[in-house]
GROMACS .gro file of N, CA and C in nm:
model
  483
    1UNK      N    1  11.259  13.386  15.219
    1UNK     CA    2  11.172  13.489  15.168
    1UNK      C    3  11.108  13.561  15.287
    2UNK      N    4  11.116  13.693  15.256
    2UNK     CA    5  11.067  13.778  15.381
    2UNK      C    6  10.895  13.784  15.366
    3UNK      N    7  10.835  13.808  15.526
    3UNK     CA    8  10.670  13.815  15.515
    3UNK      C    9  10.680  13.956  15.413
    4UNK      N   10  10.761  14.087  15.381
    4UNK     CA   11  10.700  14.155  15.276
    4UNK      C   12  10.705  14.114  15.133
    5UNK      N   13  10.768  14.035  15.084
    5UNK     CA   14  10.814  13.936  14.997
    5UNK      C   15  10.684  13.835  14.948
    6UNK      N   16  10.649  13.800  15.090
    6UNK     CA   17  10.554  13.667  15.044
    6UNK      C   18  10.418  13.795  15.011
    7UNK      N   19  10.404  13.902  15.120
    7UNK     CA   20  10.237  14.009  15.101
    7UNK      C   21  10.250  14.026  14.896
    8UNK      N   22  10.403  14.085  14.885
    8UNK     CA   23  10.372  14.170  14.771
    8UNK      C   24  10.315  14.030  14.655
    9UNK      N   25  10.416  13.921  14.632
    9UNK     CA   26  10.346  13.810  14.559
    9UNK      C   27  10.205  13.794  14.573
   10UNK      N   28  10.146  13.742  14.680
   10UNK     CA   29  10.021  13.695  14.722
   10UNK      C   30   9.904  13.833  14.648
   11UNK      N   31   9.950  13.970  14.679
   11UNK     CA   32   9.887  14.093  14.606
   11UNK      C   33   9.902  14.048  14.456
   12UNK      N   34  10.007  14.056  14.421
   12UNK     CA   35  10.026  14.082  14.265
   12UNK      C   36   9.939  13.910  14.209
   13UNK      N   37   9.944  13.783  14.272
   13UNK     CA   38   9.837  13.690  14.229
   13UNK      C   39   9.706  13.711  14.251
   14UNK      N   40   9.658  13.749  14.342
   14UNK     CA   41   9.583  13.811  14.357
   14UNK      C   42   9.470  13.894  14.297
   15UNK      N   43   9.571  13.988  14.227
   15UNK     CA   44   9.522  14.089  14.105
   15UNK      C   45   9.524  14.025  13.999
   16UNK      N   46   9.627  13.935  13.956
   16UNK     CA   47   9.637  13.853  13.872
   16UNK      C   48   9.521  13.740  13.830
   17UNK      N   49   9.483  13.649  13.933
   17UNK     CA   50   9.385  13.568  13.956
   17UNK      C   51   9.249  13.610  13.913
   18UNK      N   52   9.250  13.758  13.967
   18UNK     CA   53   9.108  13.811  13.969
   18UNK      C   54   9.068  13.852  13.857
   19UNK      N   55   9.143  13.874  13.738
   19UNK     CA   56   9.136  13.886  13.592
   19UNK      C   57   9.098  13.782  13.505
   20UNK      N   58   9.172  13.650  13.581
   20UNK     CA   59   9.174  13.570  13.508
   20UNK      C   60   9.047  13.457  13.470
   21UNK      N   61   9.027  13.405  13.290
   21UNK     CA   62   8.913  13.353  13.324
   21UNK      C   63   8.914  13.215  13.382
   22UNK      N   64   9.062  13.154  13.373
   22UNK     CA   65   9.094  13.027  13.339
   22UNK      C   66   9.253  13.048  13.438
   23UNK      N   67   9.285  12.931  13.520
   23UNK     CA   68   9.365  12.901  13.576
   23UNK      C   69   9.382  12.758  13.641
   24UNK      N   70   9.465  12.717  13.540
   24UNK     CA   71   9.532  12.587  13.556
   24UNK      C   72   9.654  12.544  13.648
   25UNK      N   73   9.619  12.431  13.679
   25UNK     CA   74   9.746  12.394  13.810
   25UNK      C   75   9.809  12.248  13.746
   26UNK      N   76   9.924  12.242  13.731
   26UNK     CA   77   9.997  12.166  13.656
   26UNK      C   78  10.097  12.070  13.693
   27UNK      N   79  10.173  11.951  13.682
   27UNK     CA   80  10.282  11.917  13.770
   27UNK      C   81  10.365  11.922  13.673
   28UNK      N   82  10.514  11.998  13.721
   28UNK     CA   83  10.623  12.027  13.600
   28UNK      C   84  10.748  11.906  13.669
   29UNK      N   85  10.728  11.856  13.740
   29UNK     CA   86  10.825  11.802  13.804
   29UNK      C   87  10.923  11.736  13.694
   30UNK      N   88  11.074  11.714  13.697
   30UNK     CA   89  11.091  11.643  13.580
   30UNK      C   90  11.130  11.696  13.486
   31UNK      N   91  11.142  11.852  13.468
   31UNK     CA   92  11.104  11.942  13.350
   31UNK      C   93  11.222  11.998  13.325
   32UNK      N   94  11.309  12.045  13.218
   32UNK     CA   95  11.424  12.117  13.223
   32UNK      C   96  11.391  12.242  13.189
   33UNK      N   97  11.485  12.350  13.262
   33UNK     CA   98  11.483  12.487  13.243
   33UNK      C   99  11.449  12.548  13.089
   34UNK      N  100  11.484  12.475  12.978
   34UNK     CA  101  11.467  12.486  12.859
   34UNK      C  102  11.310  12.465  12.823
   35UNK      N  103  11.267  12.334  12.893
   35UNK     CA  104  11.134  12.309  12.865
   35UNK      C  105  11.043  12.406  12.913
   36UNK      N  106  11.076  12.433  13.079
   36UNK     CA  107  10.968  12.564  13.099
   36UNK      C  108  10.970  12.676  13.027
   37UNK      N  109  11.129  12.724  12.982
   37UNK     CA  110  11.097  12.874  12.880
   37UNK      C  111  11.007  12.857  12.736
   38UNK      N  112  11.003  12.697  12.710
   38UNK     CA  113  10.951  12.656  12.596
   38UNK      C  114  10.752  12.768  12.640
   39UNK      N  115  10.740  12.664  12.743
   39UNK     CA  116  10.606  12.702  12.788
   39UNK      C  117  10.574  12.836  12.787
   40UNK      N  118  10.669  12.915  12.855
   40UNK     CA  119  10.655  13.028  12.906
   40UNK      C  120  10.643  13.123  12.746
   41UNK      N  121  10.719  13.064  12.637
   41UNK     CA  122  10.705  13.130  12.511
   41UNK      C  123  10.564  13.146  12.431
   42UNK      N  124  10.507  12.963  12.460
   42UNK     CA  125  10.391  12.921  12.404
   42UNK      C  126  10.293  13.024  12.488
   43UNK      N  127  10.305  13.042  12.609
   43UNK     CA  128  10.206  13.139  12.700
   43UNK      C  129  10.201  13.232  12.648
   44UNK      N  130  10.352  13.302  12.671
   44UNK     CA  131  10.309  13.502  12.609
   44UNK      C  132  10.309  13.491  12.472
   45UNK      N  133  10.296  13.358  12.336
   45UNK     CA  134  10.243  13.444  12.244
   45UNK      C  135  10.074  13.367  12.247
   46UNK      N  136   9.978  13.373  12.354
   46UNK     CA  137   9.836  13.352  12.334
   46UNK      C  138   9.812  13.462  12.474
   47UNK      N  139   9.864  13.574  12.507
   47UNK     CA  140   9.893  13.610  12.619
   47UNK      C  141   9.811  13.550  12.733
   48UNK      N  142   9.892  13.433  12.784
   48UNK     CA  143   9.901  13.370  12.868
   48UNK      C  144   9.997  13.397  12.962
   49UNK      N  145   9.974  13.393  13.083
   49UNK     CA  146  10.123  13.391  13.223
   49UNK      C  147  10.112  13.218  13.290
   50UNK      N  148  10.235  13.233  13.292
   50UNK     CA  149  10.324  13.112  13.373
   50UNK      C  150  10.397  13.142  13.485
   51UNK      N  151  10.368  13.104  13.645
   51UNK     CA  152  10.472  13.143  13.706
   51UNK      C  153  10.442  13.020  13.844
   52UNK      N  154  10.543  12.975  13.869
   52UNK     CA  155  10.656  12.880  13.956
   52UNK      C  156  10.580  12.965  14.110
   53UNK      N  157  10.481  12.893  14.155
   53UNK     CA  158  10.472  12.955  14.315
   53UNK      C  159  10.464  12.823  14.401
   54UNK      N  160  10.504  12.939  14.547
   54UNK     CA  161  10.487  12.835  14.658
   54UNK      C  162  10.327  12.748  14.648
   55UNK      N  163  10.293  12.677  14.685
   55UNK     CA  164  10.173  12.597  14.713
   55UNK      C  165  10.057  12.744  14.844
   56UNK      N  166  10.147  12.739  14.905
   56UNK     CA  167  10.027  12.846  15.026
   56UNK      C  168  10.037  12.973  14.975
   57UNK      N  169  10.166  13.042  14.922
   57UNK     CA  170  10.121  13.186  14.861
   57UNK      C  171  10.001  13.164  14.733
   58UNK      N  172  10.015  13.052  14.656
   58UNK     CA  173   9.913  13.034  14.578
   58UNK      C  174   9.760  13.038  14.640
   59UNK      N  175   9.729  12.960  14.761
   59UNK     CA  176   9.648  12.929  14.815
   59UNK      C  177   9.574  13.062  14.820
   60UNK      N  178   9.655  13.096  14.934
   60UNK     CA  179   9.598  13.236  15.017
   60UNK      C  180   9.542  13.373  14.888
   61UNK      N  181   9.625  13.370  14.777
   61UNK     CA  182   9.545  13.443  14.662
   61UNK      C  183   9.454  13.386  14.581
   62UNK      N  184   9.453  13.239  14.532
   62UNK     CA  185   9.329  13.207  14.541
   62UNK      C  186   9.170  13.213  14.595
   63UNK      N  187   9.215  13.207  14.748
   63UNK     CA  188   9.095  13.275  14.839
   63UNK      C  189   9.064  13.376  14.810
   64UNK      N  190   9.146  13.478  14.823
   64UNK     CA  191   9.115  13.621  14.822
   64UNK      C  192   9.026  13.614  14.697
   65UNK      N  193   9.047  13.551  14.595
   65UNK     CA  194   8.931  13.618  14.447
   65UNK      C  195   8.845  13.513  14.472
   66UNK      N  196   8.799  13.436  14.557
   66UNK     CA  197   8.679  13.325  14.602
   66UNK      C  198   8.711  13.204  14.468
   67UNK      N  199   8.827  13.162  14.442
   67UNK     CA  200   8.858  13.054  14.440
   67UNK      C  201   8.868  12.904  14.525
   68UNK      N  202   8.783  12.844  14.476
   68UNK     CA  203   8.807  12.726  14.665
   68UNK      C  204   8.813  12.565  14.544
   69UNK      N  205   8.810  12.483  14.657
   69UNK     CA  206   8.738  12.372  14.579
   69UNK      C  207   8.870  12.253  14.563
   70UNK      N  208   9.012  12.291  14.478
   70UNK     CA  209   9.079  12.210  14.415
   70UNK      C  210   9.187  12.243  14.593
   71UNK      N  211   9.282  12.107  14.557
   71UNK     CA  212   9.377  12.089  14.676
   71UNK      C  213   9.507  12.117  14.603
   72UNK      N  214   9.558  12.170  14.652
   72UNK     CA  215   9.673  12.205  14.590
   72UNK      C  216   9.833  12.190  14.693
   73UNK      N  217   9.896  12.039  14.636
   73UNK     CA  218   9.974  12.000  14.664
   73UNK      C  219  10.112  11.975  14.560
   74UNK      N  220  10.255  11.913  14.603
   74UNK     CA  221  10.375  11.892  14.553
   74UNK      C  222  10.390  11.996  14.478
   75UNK      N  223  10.459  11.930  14.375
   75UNK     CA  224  10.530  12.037  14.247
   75UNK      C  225  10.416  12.087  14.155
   76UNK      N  226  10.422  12.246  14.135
   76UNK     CA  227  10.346  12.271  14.091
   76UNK      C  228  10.358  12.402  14.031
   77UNK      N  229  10.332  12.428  13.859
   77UNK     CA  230  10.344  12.539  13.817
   77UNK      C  231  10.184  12.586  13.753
   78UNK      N  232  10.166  12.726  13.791
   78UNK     CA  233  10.038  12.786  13.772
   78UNK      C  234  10.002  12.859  13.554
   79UNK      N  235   9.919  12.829  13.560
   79UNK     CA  236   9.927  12.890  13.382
   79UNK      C  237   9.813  12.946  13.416
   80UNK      N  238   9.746  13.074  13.380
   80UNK     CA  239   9.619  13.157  13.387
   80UNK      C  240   9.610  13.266  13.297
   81UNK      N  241   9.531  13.291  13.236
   81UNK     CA  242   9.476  13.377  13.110
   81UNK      C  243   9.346  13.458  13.150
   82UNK      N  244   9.325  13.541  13.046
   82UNK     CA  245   9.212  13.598  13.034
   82UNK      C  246   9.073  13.527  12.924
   83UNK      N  247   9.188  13.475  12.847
   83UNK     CA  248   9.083  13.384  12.737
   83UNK      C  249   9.090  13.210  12.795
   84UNK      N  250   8.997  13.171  12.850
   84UNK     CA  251   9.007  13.022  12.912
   84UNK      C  252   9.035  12.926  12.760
   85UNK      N  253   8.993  12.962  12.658
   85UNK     CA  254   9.029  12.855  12.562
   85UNK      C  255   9.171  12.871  12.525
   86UNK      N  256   9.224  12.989  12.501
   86UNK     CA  257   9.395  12.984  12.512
   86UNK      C  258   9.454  12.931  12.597
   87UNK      N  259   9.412  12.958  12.698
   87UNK     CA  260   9.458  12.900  12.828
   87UNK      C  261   9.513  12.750  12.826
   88UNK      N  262   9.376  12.676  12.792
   88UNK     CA  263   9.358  12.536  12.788
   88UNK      C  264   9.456  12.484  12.651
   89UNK      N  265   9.447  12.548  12.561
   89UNK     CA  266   9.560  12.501  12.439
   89UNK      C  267   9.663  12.487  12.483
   90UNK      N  268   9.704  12.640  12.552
   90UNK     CA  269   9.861  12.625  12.565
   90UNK      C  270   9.927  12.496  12.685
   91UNK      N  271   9.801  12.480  12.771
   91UNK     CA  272   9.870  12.368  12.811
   91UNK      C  273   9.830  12.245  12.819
   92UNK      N  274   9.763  12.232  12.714
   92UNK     CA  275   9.678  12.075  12.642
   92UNK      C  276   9.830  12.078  12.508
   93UNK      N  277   9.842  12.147  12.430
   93UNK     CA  278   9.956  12.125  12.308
   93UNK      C  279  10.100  12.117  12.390
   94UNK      N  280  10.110  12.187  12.507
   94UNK     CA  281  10.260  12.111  12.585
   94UNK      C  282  10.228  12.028  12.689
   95UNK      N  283  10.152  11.967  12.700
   95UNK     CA  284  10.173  11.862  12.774
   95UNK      C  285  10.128  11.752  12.669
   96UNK      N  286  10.107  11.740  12.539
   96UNK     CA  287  10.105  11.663  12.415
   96UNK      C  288  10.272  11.655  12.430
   97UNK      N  289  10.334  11.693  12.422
   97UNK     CA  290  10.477  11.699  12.359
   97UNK      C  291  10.552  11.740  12.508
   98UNK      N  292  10.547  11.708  12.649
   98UNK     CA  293  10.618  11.656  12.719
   98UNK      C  294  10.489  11.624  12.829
   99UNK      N  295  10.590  11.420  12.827
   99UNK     CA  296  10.516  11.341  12.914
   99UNK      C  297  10.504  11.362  13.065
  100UNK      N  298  10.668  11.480  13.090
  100UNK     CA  299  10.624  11.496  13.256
  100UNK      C  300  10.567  11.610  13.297
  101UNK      N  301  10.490  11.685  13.150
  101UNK     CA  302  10.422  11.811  13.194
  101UNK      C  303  10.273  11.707  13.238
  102UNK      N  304  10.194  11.777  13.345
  102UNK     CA  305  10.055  11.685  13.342
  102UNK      C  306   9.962  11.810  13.440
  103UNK      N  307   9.857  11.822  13.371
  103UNK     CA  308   9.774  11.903  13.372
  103UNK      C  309   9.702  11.807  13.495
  104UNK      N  310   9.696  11.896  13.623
  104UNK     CA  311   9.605  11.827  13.733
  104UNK      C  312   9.435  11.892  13.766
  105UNK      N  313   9.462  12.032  13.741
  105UNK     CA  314   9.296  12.037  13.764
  105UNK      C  315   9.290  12.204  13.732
  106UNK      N  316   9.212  12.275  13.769
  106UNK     CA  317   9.193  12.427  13.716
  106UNK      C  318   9.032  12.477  13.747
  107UNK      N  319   9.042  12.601  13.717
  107UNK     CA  320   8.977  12.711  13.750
  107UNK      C  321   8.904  12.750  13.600
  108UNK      N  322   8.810  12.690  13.557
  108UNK     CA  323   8.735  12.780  13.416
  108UNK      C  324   8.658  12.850  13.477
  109UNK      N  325   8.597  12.983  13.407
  109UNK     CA  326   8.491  13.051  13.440
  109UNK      C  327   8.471  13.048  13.594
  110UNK      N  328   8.548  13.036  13.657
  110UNK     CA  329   8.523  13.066  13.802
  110UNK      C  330   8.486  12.951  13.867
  111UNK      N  331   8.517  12.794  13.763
  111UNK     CA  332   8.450  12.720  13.829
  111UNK      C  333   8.559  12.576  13.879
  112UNK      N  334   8.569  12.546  13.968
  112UNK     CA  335   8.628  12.397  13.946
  112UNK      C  336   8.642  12.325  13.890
  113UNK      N  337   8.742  12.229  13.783
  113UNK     CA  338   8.761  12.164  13.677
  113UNK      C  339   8.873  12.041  13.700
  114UNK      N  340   8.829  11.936  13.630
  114UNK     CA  341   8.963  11.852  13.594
  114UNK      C  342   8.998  11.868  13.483
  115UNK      N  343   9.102  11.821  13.433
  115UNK     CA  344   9.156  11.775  13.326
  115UNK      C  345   9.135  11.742  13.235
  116UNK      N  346   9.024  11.674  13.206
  116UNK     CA  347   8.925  11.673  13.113
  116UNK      C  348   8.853  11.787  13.065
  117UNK      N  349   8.804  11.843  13.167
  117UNK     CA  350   8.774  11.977  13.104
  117UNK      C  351   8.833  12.079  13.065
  118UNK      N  352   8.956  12.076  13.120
  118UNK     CA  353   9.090  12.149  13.040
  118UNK      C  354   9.103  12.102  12.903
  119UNK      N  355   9.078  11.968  12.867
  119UNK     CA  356   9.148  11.913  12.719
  119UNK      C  357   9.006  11.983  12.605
  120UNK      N  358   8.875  11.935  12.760
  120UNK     CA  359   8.768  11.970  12.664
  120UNK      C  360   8.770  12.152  12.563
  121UNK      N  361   8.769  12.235  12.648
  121UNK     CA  362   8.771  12.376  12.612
  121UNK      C  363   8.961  12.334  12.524
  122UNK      N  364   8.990  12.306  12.516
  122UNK     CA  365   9.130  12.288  12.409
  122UNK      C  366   9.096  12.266  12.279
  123UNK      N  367   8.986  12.219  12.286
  123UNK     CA  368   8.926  12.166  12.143
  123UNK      C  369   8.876  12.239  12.099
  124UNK      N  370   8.792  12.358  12.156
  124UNK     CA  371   8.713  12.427  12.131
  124UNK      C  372   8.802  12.527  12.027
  125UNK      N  373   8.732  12.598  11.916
  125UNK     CA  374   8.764  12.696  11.838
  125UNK      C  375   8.818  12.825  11.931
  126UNK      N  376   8.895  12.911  11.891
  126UNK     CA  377   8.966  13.001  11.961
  126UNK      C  378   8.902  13.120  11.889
  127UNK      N  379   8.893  13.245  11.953
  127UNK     CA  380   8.869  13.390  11.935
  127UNK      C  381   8.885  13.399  11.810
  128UNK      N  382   8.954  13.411  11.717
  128UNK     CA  383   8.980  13.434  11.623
  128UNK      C  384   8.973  13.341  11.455
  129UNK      N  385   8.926  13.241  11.530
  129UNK     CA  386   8.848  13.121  11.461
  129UNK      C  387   8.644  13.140  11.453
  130UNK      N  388   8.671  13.145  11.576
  130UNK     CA  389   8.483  13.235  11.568
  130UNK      C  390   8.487  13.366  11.523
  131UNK      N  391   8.541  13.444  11.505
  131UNK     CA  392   8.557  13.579  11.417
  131UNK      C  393   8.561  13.511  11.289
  132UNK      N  394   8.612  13.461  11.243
  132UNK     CA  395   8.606  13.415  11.087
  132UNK      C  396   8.478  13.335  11.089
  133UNK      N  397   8.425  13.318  11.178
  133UNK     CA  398   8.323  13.175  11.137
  133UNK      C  399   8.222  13.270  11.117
  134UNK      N  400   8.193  13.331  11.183
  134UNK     CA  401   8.110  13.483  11.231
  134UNK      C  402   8.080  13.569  11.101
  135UNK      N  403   8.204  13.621  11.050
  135UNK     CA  404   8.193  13.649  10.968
  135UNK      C  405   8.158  13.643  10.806
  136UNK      N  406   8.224  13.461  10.804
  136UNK     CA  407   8.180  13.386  10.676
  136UNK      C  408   8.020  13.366  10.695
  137UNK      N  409   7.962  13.350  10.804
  137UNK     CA  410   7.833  13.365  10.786
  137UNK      C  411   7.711  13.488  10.778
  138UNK      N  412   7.780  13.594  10.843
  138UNK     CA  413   7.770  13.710  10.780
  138UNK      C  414   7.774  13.783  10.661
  139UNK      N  415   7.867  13.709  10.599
  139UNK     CA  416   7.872  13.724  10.426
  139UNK      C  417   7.815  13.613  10.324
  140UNK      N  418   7.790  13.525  10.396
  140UNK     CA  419   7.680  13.390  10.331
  140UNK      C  420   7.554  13.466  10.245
  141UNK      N  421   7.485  13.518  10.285
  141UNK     CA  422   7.357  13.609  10.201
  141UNK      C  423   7.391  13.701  10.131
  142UNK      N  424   7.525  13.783  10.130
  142UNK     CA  425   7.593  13.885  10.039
  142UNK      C  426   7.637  13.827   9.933
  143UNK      N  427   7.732  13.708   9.955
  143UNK     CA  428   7.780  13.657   9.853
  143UNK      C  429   7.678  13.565   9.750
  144UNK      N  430   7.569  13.484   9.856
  144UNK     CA  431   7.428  13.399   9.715
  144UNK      C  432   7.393  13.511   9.667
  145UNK      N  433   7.338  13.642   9.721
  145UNK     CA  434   7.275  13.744   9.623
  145UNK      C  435   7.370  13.771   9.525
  146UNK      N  436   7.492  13.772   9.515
  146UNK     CA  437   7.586  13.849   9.426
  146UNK      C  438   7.579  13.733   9.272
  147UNK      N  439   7.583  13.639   9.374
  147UNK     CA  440   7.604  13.504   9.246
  147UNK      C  441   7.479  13.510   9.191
  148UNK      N  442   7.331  13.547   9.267
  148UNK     CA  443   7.217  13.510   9.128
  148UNK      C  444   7.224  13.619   9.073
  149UNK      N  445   7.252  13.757   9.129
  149UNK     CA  446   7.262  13.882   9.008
  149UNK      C  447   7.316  13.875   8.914
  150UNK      N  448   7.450  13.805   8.962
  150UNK     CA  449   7.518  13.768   8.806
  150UNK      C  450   7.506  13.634   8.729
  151UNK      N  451   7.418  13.551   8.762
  151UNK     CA  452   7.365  13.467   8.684
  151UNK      C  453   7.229  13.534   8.614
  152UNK      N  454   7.132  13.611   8.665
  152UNK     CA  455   7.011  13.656   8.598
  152UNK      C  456   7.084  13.738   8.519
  153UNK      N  457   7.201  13.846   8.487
  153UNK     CA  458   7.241  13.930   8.408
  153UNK      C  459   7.330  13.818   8.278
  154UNK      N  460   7.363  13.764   8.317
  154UNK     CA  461   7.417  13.624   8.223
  154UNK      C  462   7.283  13.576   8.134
  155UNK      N  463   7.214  13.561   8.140
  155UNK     CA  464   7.093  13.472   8.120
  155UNK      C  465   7.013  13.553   8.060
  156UNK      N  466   7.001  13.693   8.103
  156UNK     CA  467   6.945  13.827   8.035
  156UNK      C  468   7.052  13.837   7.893
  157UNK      N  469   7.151  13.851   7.914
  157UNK     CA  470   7.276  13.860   7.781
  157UNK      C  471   7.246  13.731   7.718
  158UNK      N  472   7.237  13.633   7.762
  158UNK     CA  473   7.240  13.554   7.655
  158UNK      C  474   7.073  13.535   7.591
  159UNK      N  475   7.009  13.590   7.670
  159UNK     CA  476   6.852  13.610   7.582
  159UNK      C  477   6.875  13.705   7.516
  160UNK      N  478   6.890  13.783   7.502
  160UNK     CA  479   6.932  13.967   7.405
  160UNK      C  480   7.015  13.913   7.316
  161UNK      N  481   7.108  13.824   7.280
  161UNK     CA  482   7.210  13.788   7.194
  161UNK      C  483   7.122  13.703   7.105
   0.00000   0.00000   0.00000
């Protein structure tokens, strides 16, 4: 790989990184070509990215967005999002269902994390689970008022009858 080769990667993570809220570091070692496109599917539909880097081009774009903290050694594939709880699903539910995927440590909210705290935010309700929750409680006082109007109009009819 040529030094313009390694600049343009290290840029494009870089830009990449600096978006991201959540970035996980993973060991795929072990893994068949089938299994990573598995991942790579589970990623782009929570739009999530997956991508296979050197250990120091990773590094050196890490720095650049003031990432520090985790060591980053052997085999290793990167997963990073914009939503940290997608993030953490997509690779808390595949590494449930392959034993040589293994989640080593990550980046939430800008902050240093193990594995645990990857599984933890996995648990957590997703975007579109708090939109419904949000909303059912938003309609909690619309819907009791609706039900005693139409119980006092019930109760009115059956006094008039």
């Amino acid at each position: 790989m040529t030094k313009t080769q390694k600049a343009e990667i290290i840029e494009v993570l870089t830009t990449e990184f600096k978006d991201a809220q959540a970035v996980v570091l993973c060991d795929y070692k072990g893994l068949g070509v089938s299994d990573l496109e598995a991942l790579r599917a589970m990623a782009r539909a929570k739009d999530t990215k997956v991508q296979v880097v050197k250990n120091t081009l990773a590094t050196i774009a890490l720095k650049n967005v003031d990432l520090e903290g985790i060591e980053i050694k052997d085999t290793n594939i990167f997963v990073w999002g914009e939503d940290s709880v997608a993030t953490s699903k997509v690779v808390s539910d595949f590494a449930k269902k392959n034993e040589l995927f293994v989640i080593k440590s990550a980046y939430i909210d800008r902050e240093a994390a193990d594995a645990a705290k990857v599984e933890a935010f996995a648990k957590l309700p997703g975007r579109e689970e708090l939109l419904g929750m949000l909303a059912a409680t938003w309609m909690a006082p619309v819907a009791n008022f609706t039900i005693g109007l139409n119980a006092l109009k019930e109760k009115k009819e059956e006094e008039a009858a």
